[in-house]
């Protein structure tokens, strides 16, 4: 596809991805409360969810997405339920940092990946961007397989940069909390943020 169209898409996606939403809130809250371990698996799930919506938009499957509305509702509520589970674990986590780190290792990457995917599939902001706004940036009827591959690469690259930035900032901020009281405050604050992300996903 032409460079101008790819740059326009990339710029719009960067702005949309960098704007805090349920996905970003979940990533940041999880890193603040549990550390960066597992954040990559969760973020990959979030990013691949974007690729799914991109594919729907390019293949003209917005109508199909509406047809399988019930399926997406199930995915959305499963994602919201898992976020609530993480929120509960954060709220009730021990104040000792070494115990928190031990709990992180028990989480399977596949579970985190599926949670991230479910969050994106149920995120209204992502759906609107790809199914409603993307056709205003690009002529989707003229995109070739090569053009689709370029869009996928651009999507994963931009989301990787954005997510890595948020993870790095959250990791840095987490290092400031060292006392048991500060760790307890951080766990409960991030648990509340995670619950808010779950509510945002489930309510739309």
Tab-separated table of C-alpha atoms in Angstrom, residues 45-165:
chain	number	residue	atom	x	y	z
A	45	UNK	CA	-2.929	-11.021	23.873
A	46	UNK	CA	-4.077	-7.394	23.832
A	47	UNK	CA	-2.112	-6.694	20.632
A	48	UNK	CA	-3.351	-9.781	18.782
A	49	UNK	CA	-6.888	-8.769	19.656
A	50	UNK	CA	-6.199	-5.591	17.674
A	51	UNK	CA	-5.072	-7.709	14.722
A	52	UNK	CA	-8.360	-9.644	14.892
A	53	UNK	CA	-10.388	-6.418	14.715
A	54	UNK	CA	-8.126	-5.122	11.927
A	55	UNK	CA	-8.801	-8.309	9.970
A	56	UNK	CA	-12.555	-7.950	10.500
A	57	UNK	CA	-12.450	-4.406	9.160
A	58	UNK	CA	-10.300	-5.180	6.106
A	59	UNK	CA	-12.286	-8.279	5.144
A	60	UNK	CA	-15.538	-6.378	5.444
A	61	UNK	CA	-16.728	-8.557	8.284
A	62	UNK	CA	-18.279	-5.845	10.413
A	63	UNK	CA	-21.677	-7.375	9.608
A	64	UNK	CA	-20.357	-10.803	10.597
A	65	UNK	CA	-19.135	-9.353	13.872
A	66	UNK	CA	-22.691	-8.166	14.501
A	67	UNK	CA	-24.058	-11.608	13.589
A	68	UNK	CA	-21.856	-13.226	16.214
A	69	UNK	CA	-22.692	-10.536	18.741
A	70	UNK	CA	-23.512	-13.111	21.417
A	71	UNK	CA	-20.105	-14.746	21.008
A	72	UNK	CA	-18.349	-11.436	21.516
A	73	UNK	CA	-20.515	-10.753	24.551
A	74	UNK	CA	-19.321	-14.017	26.106
A	75	UNK	CA	-15.692	-13.121	25.330
A	76	UNK	CA	-16.196	-9.645	26.741
A	77	UNK	CA	-17.680	-10.877	30.015
A	78	UNK	CA	-15.016	-13.572	30.400
A	79	UNK	CA	-12.361	-10.881	30.009
A	80	UNK	CA	-14.117	-8.637	32.518
A	81	UNK	CA	-14.456	-11.529	34.963
A	82	UNK	CA	-10.747	-12.305	34.756
A	83	UNK	CA	-9.864	-8.648	35.337
A	84	UNK	CA	-12.050	-8.703	38.422
A	85	UNK	CA	-10.243	-11.842	39.582
A	86	UNK	CA	-6.880	-10.081	39.175
A	87	UNK	CA	-8.315	-7.051	41.015
A	88	UNK	CA	-9.322	-9.300	43.915
A	89	UNK	CA	-5.882	-10.942	44.021
A	90	UNK	CA	-4.212	-7.530	44.047
A	91	UNK	CA	-6.496	-6.177	46.774
A	92	UNK	CA	-5.886	-9.180	49.033
A	93	UNK	CA	-2.171	-9.659	48.230
A	94	UNK	CA	0.266	-9.727	51.182
A	95	UNK	CA	2.268	-6.573	51.770
A	96	UNK	CA	5.595	-8.443	51.603
A	97	UNK	CA	7.038	-7.918	48.118
A	98	UNK	CA	8.744	-11.319	47.960
A	99	UNK	CA	5.398	-13.052	48.553
A	100	UNK	CA	3.812	-11.023	45.788
A	101	UNK	CA	6.583	-12.034	43.400
A	102	UNK	CA	6.065	-15.691	44.301
A	103	UNK	CA	2.394	-15.399	43.382
A	104	UNK	CA	3.278	-13.959	39.967
A	105	UNK	CA	5.179	-17.087	38.968
A	106	UNK	CA	2.072	-19.217	39.496
A	107	UNK	CA	0.215	-17.482	36.650
A	108	UNK	CA	0.456	-19.379	33.371
A	109	UNK	CA	1.392	-17.260	30.313
A	110	UNK	CA	-1.421	-18.838	28.274
A	111	UNK	CA	-3.976	-17.661	30.825
A	112	UNK	CA	-2.549	-14.150	30.741
A	113	UNK	CA	-2.512	-14.188	26.935
A	114	UNK	CA	-6.177	-15.201	26.752
A	115	UNK	CA	-7.074	-12.538	29.320
A	116	UNK	CA	-5.381	-9.848	27.237
A	117	UNK	CA	-7.108	-11.105	24.082
A	118	UNK	CA	-10.499	-11.099	25.791
A	119	UNK	CA	-9.973	-7.551	27.056
A	120	UNK	CA	-9.298	-6.265	23.529
A	121	UNK	CA	-12.127	-8.227	21.927
A	122	UNK	CA	-14.529	-6.617	24.383
A	123	UNK	CA	-13.001	-3.131	24.336
A	124	UNK	CA	-15.432	-0.719	22.627
A	125	UNK	CA	-12.650	1.766	21.794
A	126	UNK	CA	-10.789	-0.827	19.741
A	127	UNK	CA	-13.948	-1.975	17.966
A	128	UNK	CA	-14.888	1.576	17.004
A	129	UNK	CA	-11.398	2.360	15.732
A	130	UNK	CA	-11.110	-0.606	13.403
A	131	UNK	CA	-14.714	-1.171	12.315
A	132	UNK	CA	-15.899	2.440	12.118
A	133	UNK	CA	-12.890	4.752	11.849
A	134	UNK	CA	-10.418	2.674	9.831
A	135	UNK	CA	-12.468	2.951	6.590
A	136	UNK	CA	-12.163	6.747	6.850
A	137	UNK	CA	-8.353	6.490	6.690
A	138	UNK	CA	-7.963	3.769	4.082
A	139	UNK	CA	-9.771	2.408	1.030
A	140	UNK	CA	-10.269	-1.076	2.431
A	141	UNK	CA	-11.492	-2.435	-0.918
A	142	UNK	CA	-8.072	-1.891	-2.492
A	143	UNK	CA	-5.835	-3.450	0.165
A	144	UNK	CA	-3.768	-6.394	-1.108
A	145	UNK	CA	-2.318	-9.254	0.901
A	146	UNK	CA	0.970	-7.349	1.021
A	147	UNK	CA	-0.864	-4.249	2.220
A	148	UNK	CA	-2.618	-6.301	4.901
A	149	UNK	CA	0.732	-7.692	6.057
A	150	UNK	CA	2.145	-4.154	6.214
A	151	UNK	CA	-0.807	-3.023	8.336
A	152	UNK	CA	-0.379	-5.979	10.696
A	153	UNK	CA	3.345	-5.269	11.093
A	154	UNK	CA	2.643	-1.587	11.688
A	155	UNK	CA	-0.062	-2.431	14.229
A	156	UNK	CA	2.115	-4.831	16.221
A	157	UNK	CA	5.089	-2.455	16.092
A	158	UNK	CA	3.128	0.559	17.317
A	159	UNK	CA	1.350	-1.382	20.040
A	160	UNK	CA	4.654	-2.940	21.097
A	161	UNK	CA	6.236	0.498	21.487
A	162	UNK	CA	3.241	1.914	23.364
A	163	UNK	CA	2.866	-1.070	25.689
A	164	UNK	CA	6.612	-1.255	26.360
A	165	UNK	CA	6.592	2.415	27.319
